[in-house]
GROMACS .gro file of C-alpha atoms in nm:
model
  256
    1MET     CA    1  -5.728   6.399 -17.959
    2SER     CA    2  -5.387   6.525 -17.828
    3LEU     CA    3  -5.107   6.545 -18.089
    4ILE     CA    4  -4.851   6.418 -17.820
    5LYS     CA    5  -4.954   6.209 -17.513
    6ILE     CA    6  -4.686   6.088 -17.262
    7ASN     CA    7  -4.785   5.834 -17.009
    8ASN     CA    8  -4.570   5.758 -16.692
    9LEU     CA    9  -4.239   5.796 -16.863
   10HIS     CA   10  -3.934   5.678 -16.687
   11LYS     CA   11  -3.565   5.704 -16.785
   12ARG     CA   12  -3.255   5.606 -16.598
   13TYR     CA   13  -2.875   5.647 -16.677
   14GLY     CA   14  -2.699   5.382 -16.470
   15GLY     CA   15  -2.797   5.450 -16.107
   16ASN     CA   16  -2.938   5.798 -16.192
   17GLU     CA   17  -3.314   5.812 -16.263
   18ILE     CA   18  -3.368   6.122 -16.485
   19LEU     CA   19  -3.741   6.099 -16.557
   20LYS     CA   20  -3.959   5.966 -16.277
   21GLY     CA   21  -4.303   5.910 -16.423
   22VAL     CA   22  -4.377   6.202 -16.649
   23THR     CA   23  -4.728   6.237 -16.781
   24LEU     CA   24  -4.807   6.511 -17.032
   25GLU     CA   25  -5.043   6.592 -17.321
   26VAL     CA   26  -4.981   6.847 -17.596
   27GLU     CA   27  -5.242   6.979 -17.825
   28GLU     CA   28  -5.184   7.056 -18.187
   29GLY     CA   29  -5.074   7.418 -18.236
   30GLU     CA   30  -4.967   7.465 -17.875
   31VAL     CA   31  -4.645   7.614 -17.756
   32VAL     CA   32  -4.513   7.439 -17.439
   33VAL     CA   33  -4.198   7.587 -17.264
   34PHE     CA   34  -4.012   7.384 -17.013
   35ILE     CA   35  -3.807   7.560 -16.739
   36GLY     CA   36  -3.627   7.437 -16.433
   37PRO     CA   37  -3.264   7.379 -16.308
   38SER     CA   38  -3.019   7.198 -16.531
   39GLY     CA   39  -3.001   6.821 -16.494
   40THR     CA   40  -3.378   6.778 -16.413
   41GLY     CA   41  -3.488   6.591 -16.722
   42LYS     CA   42  -3.603   6.853 -16.943
   43SER     CA   43  -3.372   6.772 -17.232
   44THR     CA   44  -3.404   6.404 -17.178
   45LEU     CA   45  -3.775   6.438 -17.212
   46LEU     CA   46  -3.746   6.594 -17.554
   47ARG     CA   47  -3.504   6.329 -17.672
   48CYS     CA   48  -3.737   6.063 -17.556
   49ILE     CA   49  -4.034   6.214 -17.747
   50ASN     CA   50  -3.859   6.146 -18.075
   51LEU     CA   51  -3.691   5.836 -17.938
   52LEU     CA   52  -3.330   5.963 -17.985
   53THR     CA   53  -3.318   5.843 -17.629
   54TRP     CA   54  -3.522   5.524 -17.560
   55PRO     CA   55  -3.716   5.540 -17.237
   56ASP     CA   56  -3.712   5.245 -16.974
   57SER     CA   57  -4.085   5.245 -16.941
   58GLY     CA   58  -4.399   5.434 -17.012
   59GLU     CA   59  -4.573   5.526 -17.344
   60ILE     CA   60  -4.530   5.799 -17.598
   61TRP     CA   61  -4.814   5.861 -17.838
   62PHE     CA   62  -4.788   6.078 -18.144
   63ASP     CA   63  -5.080   6.159 -18.364
   64GLY     CA   64  -5.275   5.853 -18.224
   65GLU     CA   65  -4.991   5.606 -18.251
   66ASN     CA   66  -4.777   5.451 -17.983
   67LEU     CA   67  -4.413   5.513 -18.101
   68MET     CA   68  -4.285   5.251 -17.869
   69ALA     CA   69  -4.503   4.977 -18.020
   70HIS     CA   70  -4.352   4.678 -18.191
   71GLY     CA   71  -4.336   4.709 -18.569
   72ILE     CA   72  -4.401   5.081 -18.601
   73ASP     CA   73  -4.212   5.267 -18.870
   74LEU     CA   74  -4.025   5.485 -18.646
   75ASP     CA   75  -3.817   5.660 -18.913
   76HIS     CA   76  -4.127   5.783 -19.078
   77LYS     CA   77  -4.269   5.910 -18.757
   78ARG     CA   78  -3.937   6.090 -18.675
   79GLN     CA   79  -3.969   6.279 -19.007
   80LYS     CA   80  -4.275   6.451 -18.859
   81ILE     CA   81  -4.093   6.542 -18.524
   82GLY     CA   82  -3.830   6.800 -18.596
   83MET     CA   83  -3.561   6.873 -18.343
   84VAL     CA   84  -3.332   7.166 -18.300
   85PHE     CA   85  -3.023   7.118 -18.066
   86GLN     CA   86  -2.822   7.391 -17.878
   87ASP     CA   87  -2.510   7.300 -18.088
   88PHE     CA   88  -2.658   7.322 -18.427
   89ASN     CA   89  -2.527   6.975 -18.555
   90LEU     CA   90  -2.459   7.105 -18.907
   91PHE     CA   91  -2.239   6.935 -19.159
   92ASN     CA   92  -1.936   7.163 -19.199
   93HIS     CA   93  -1.848   7.034 -19.547
   94LEU     CA   94  -2.186   7.149 -19.676
   95THR     CA   95  -2.324   7.487 -19.744
   96ALA     CA   96  -2.627   7.620 -19.572
   97LEU     CA   97  -2.830   7.507 -19.865
   98GLY     CA   98  -2.658   7.169 -19.880
   99ASN     CA   99  -2.748   7.115 -19.510
  100VAL     CA  100  -3.120   7.182 -19.563
  101MET     CA  101  -3.127   6.981 -19.895
  102LEU     CA  102  -2.959   6.672 -19.732
  103GLY     CA  103  -3.279   6.529 -19.570
  104LEU     CA  104  -3.487   6.618 -19.866
  105THR     CA  105  -3.283   6.408 -20.094
  106LYS     CA  106  -3.158   6.137 -19.883
  107VAL     CA  107  -3.467   6.071 -19.662
  108LEU     CA  108  -3.757   6.194 -19.873
  109GLY     CA  109  -3.602   6.104 -20.204
  110LEU     CA  110  -3.678   6.435 -20.364
  111LYS     CA  111  -3.508   6.504 -20.706
  112PRO     CA  112  -3.217   6.753 -20.652
  113ASP     CA  113  -3.382   7.043 -20.844
  114ILE     CA  114  -3.713   7.019 -20.620
  115ALA     CA  115  -3.489   6.970 -20.314
  116HIS     CA  116  -3.293   7.282 -20.408
  117GLN     CA  117  -3.604   7.491 -20.452
  118LYS     CA  118  -3.765   7.379 -20.128
  119ALA     CA  119  -3.449   7.420 -19.927
  120LEU     CA  120  -3.406   7.778 -20.059
  121ALA     CA  121  -3.775   7.857 -19.963
  122GLU     CA  122  -3.706   7.732 -19.601
  123LEU     CA  123  -3.385   7.945 -19.580
  124GLU     CA  124  -3.585   8.242 -19.693
  125HIS     CA  125  -3.846   8.165 -19.423
  126VAL     CA  126  -3.574   8.203 -19.164
  127GLY     CA  127  -3.417   8.511 -19.326
  128LEU     CA  128  -3.114   8.338 -19.466
  129LYS     CA  129  -3.171   8.314 -19.836
  130ASP     CA  130  -2.868   8.531 -19.924
  131TRP     CA  131  -2.658   8.306 -19.707
  132ALA     CA  132  -2.752   7.990 -19.880
  133ASN     CA  133  -2.407   7.929 -20.043
  134HIS     CA  134  -2.208   7.996 -19.723
  135TYR     CA  135  -2.056   7.732 -19.517
  136PRO     CA  136  -2.106   7.685 -19.145
  137SER     CA  137  -1.763   7.828 -19.077
  138GLU     CA  138  -1.875   8.155 -19.252
  139LEU     CA  139  -2.189   8.188 -19.038
  140SER     CA  140  -2.261   8.334 -18.702
  141GLY     CA  141  -2.394   8.104 -18.425
  142GLY     CA  142  -2.728   8.262 -18.470
  143GLN     CA  143  -2.726   8.196 -18.843
  144LYS     CA  144  -2.616   7.843 -18.790
  145GLN     CA  145  -2.912   7.790 -18.553
  146ARG     CA  146  -3.156   7.929 -18.808
  147VAL     CA  147  -3.013   7.700 -19.071
  148ALA     CA  148  -3.073   7.423 -18.830
  149ILE     CA  149  -3.447   7.532 -18.797
  150ALA     CA  150  -3.473   7.558 -19.173
  151ARG     CA  151  -3.343   7.204 -19.209
  152SER     CA  152  -3.602   7.078 -18.971
  153LEU     CA  153  -3.880   7.275 -19.134
  154ALA     CA  154  -3.798   7.135 -19.471
  155MET     CA  155  -3.916   6.785 -19.357
  156GLU     CA  156  -4.264   6.950 -19.290
  157PRO     CA  157  -4.292   6.831 -18.923
  158ARG     CA  158  -4.608   6.828 -18.724
  159VAL     CA  159  -4.411   6.934 -18.406
  160MET     CA  160  -4.076   7.103 -18.341
  161LEU     CA  161  -3.862   7.026 -18.049
  162PHE     CA  162  -3.622   7.293 -17.936
  163ASP     CA  163  -3.362   7.189 -17.679
  164GLU     CA  164  -3.212   7.525 -17.539
  165PRO     CA  165  -3.172   7.661 -17.883
  166THR     CA  166  -3.013   7.988 -17.773
  167SER     CA  167  -2.792   7.866 -17.478
  168ALA     CA  168  -2.477   7.861 -17.709
  169LEU     CA  169  -2.531   8.194 -17.861
  170ASP     CA  170  -2.384   8.527 -17.766
  171PRO     CA  171  -2.658   8.773 -17.625
  172GLU     CA  172  -2.669   8.986 -17.934
  173LEU     CA  173  -2.748   8.682 -18.158
  174ILE     CA  174  -3.031   8.541 -17.953
  175GLY     CA  175  -3.291   8.777 -18.079
  176ASP     CA  176  -3.299   8.661 -18.439
  177VAL     CA  177  -3.341   8.300 -18.337
  178LEU     CA  178  -3.623   8.385 -18.093
  179GLN     CA  179  -3.798   8.592 -18.364
  180VAL     CA  180  -3.786   8.298 -18.607
  181MET     CA  181  -3.943   8.081 -18.333
  182LYS     CA  182  -4.200   8.337 -18.255
  183LYS     CA  183  -4.304   8.345 -18.625
  184LEU     CA  184  -4.337   7.962 -18.620
  185ALA     CA  185  -4.564   7.987 -18.327
  186GLU     CA  186  -4.779   8.251 -18.504
  187GLU     CA  187  -4.796   8.011 -18.802
  188GLY     CA  188  -4.950   7.749 -18.576
  189MET     CA  189  -4.650   7.512 -18.537
  190THR     CA  190  -4.673   7.282 -18.239
  191MET     CA  191  -4.351   7.356 -18.024
  192LEU     CA  192  -4.194   7.205 -17.720
  193VAL     CA  193  -3.915   7.442 -17.604
  194VAL     CA  194  -3.661   7.392 -17.327
  195THR     CA  195  -3.523   7.743 -17.264
  196HIS     CA  196  -3.409   7.993 -17.009
  197GLU     CA  197  -3.537   8.285 -17.200
  198MET     CA  198  -3.821   8.395 -16.982
  199GLY     CA  199  -3.921   8.690 -17.208
  200PHE     CA  200  -3.987   8.444 -17.495
  201ALA     CA  201  -4.167   8.212 -17.260
  202SER     CA  202  -4.399   8.487 -17.131
  203GLU     CA  203  -4.475   8.620 -17.470
  204VAL     CA  204  -4.515   8.305 -17.689
  205ALA     CA  205  -4.588   8.001 -17.467
  206ASP     CA  206  -4.942   7.873 -17.419
  207ARG     CA  207  -4.818   7.678 -17.126
  208ILE     CA  208  -4.508   7.683 -16.902
  209ILE     CA  209  -4.402   7.361 -16.726
  210PHE     CA  210  -4.148   7.373 -16.433
  211MET     CA  211  -3.953   7.053 -16.394
  212GLU     CA  212  -3.728   6.942 -16.110
  213GLY     CA  213  -3.575   6.613 -16.009
  214GLY     CA  214  -3.742   6.428 -16.302
  215TYR     CA  215  -4.090   6.544 -16.209
  216ILE     CA  216  -4.333   6.800 -16.347
  217ILE     CA  217  -4.372   7.013 -16.033
  218GLU     CA  218  -4.610   7.277 -16.169
  219GLU     CA  219  -4.762   7.386 -16.502
  220GLY     CA  220  -4.984   7.666 -16.607
  221SER     CA  221  -5.022   7.974 -16.832
  222PRO     CA  222  -4.726   8.208 -16.846
  223GLN     CA  223  -4.911   8.469 -16.634
  224GLN     CA  224  -4.983   8.217 -16.359
  225ILE     CA  225  -4.642   8.058 -16.359
  226ILE     CA  226  -4.439   8.370 -16.377
  227THR     CA  227  -4.637   8.609 -16.172
  228ASN     CA  228  -4.825   8.377 -15.929
  229PRO     CA  229  -4.671   8.028 -15.902
  230LYS     CA  230  -4.871   7.800 -15.667
  231VAL     CA  231  -4.565   7.576 -15.559
  232ALA     CA  232  -4.304   7.711 -15.327
  233ARG     CA  233  -4.021   7.552 -15.520
  234THR     CA  234  -4.131   7.712 -15.843
  235ARG     CA  235  -4.130   8.052 -15.667
  236VAL     CA  236  -3.775   8.004 -15.526
  237PHE     CA  237  -3.643   7.913 -15.874
  238LEU     CA  238  -3.797   8.201 -16.063
  239SER     CA  239  -3.688   8.438 -15.782
  240ARG     CA  240  -3.327   8.324 -15.799
  241PHE     CA  241  -3.349   8.324 -16.184
  242MET     CA  242  -3.466   8.675 -16.205
  243GLU     CA  243  -3.203   8.784 -15.946
  244LEU     CA  244  -2.928   8.627 -16.161
  245SER     CA  245  -3.068   8.788 -16.479
  246ASN     CA  246  -3.075   9.137 -16.322
  247ASN     CA  247  -2.721   9.107 -16.173
  248LEU     CA  248  -2.526   8.968 -16.478
  249PRO     CA  249  -2.370   9.267 -16.674
  250ASP     CA  250  -2.422   9.103 -17.011
  251GLY     CA  251  -2.782   8.997 -16.944
  252LYS     CA  252  -2.715   8.624 -17.023
  253VAL     CA  253  -2.824   8.407 -16.746
  254LYS     CA  254  -2.616   8.112 -16.642
  255HIS     CA  255  -2.790   7.788 -16.583
  256GLU     CA  256  -2.843   7.651 -16.244
   0.00000   0.00000   0.00000
């Protein structure tokens, strides 16, 4: 049984239809990377999976249960679906440790001493144990993002959703975040990642999905999608993307 199963998902904002019948299954332990031009529904799809954004129609199944069914304990299910945003979403008045502890005490109800111990372990997991008592204003963008990852991991999720986690970072800070994500993949974490980091996608993904215009246009292994895409639009996108990547002096690709 798939860990995540999405059937015919639709989402519209006003007169703009963002998702136009997306169907997708994700196995436990699988790393799925979404690529494609901006504004094509990739981020909306992730937000629908944990129902931060409520779809207009369709079904989202997680671990055998329909998340859109009446009467389901959605808060409990969301605890098992971690999400990392591009802009960190940390609380500036809390230290790195305090940010990670918050969900453990307020949501899971752990005693402060147990939450402290677990939060510290997760910060060590992402290489930030020595920064536990620093505030977000004292951290680099890459460090903030790793705190955000630690905060999600502390809730012991079954799946992690990453919405362009490196797009707000300077090029020299991207590597540390991608290394943490690579480590999570090696540990067997199920991951859905929206990213423009093609090196990461080719090395870590089990499957790459190209989306455009609210549809899944093509999906396959990294080798198939990157080196031999079957659909003409996928080939055009990747060709233009690689051209931009090669021509920008700082190596940071601007989104389409």
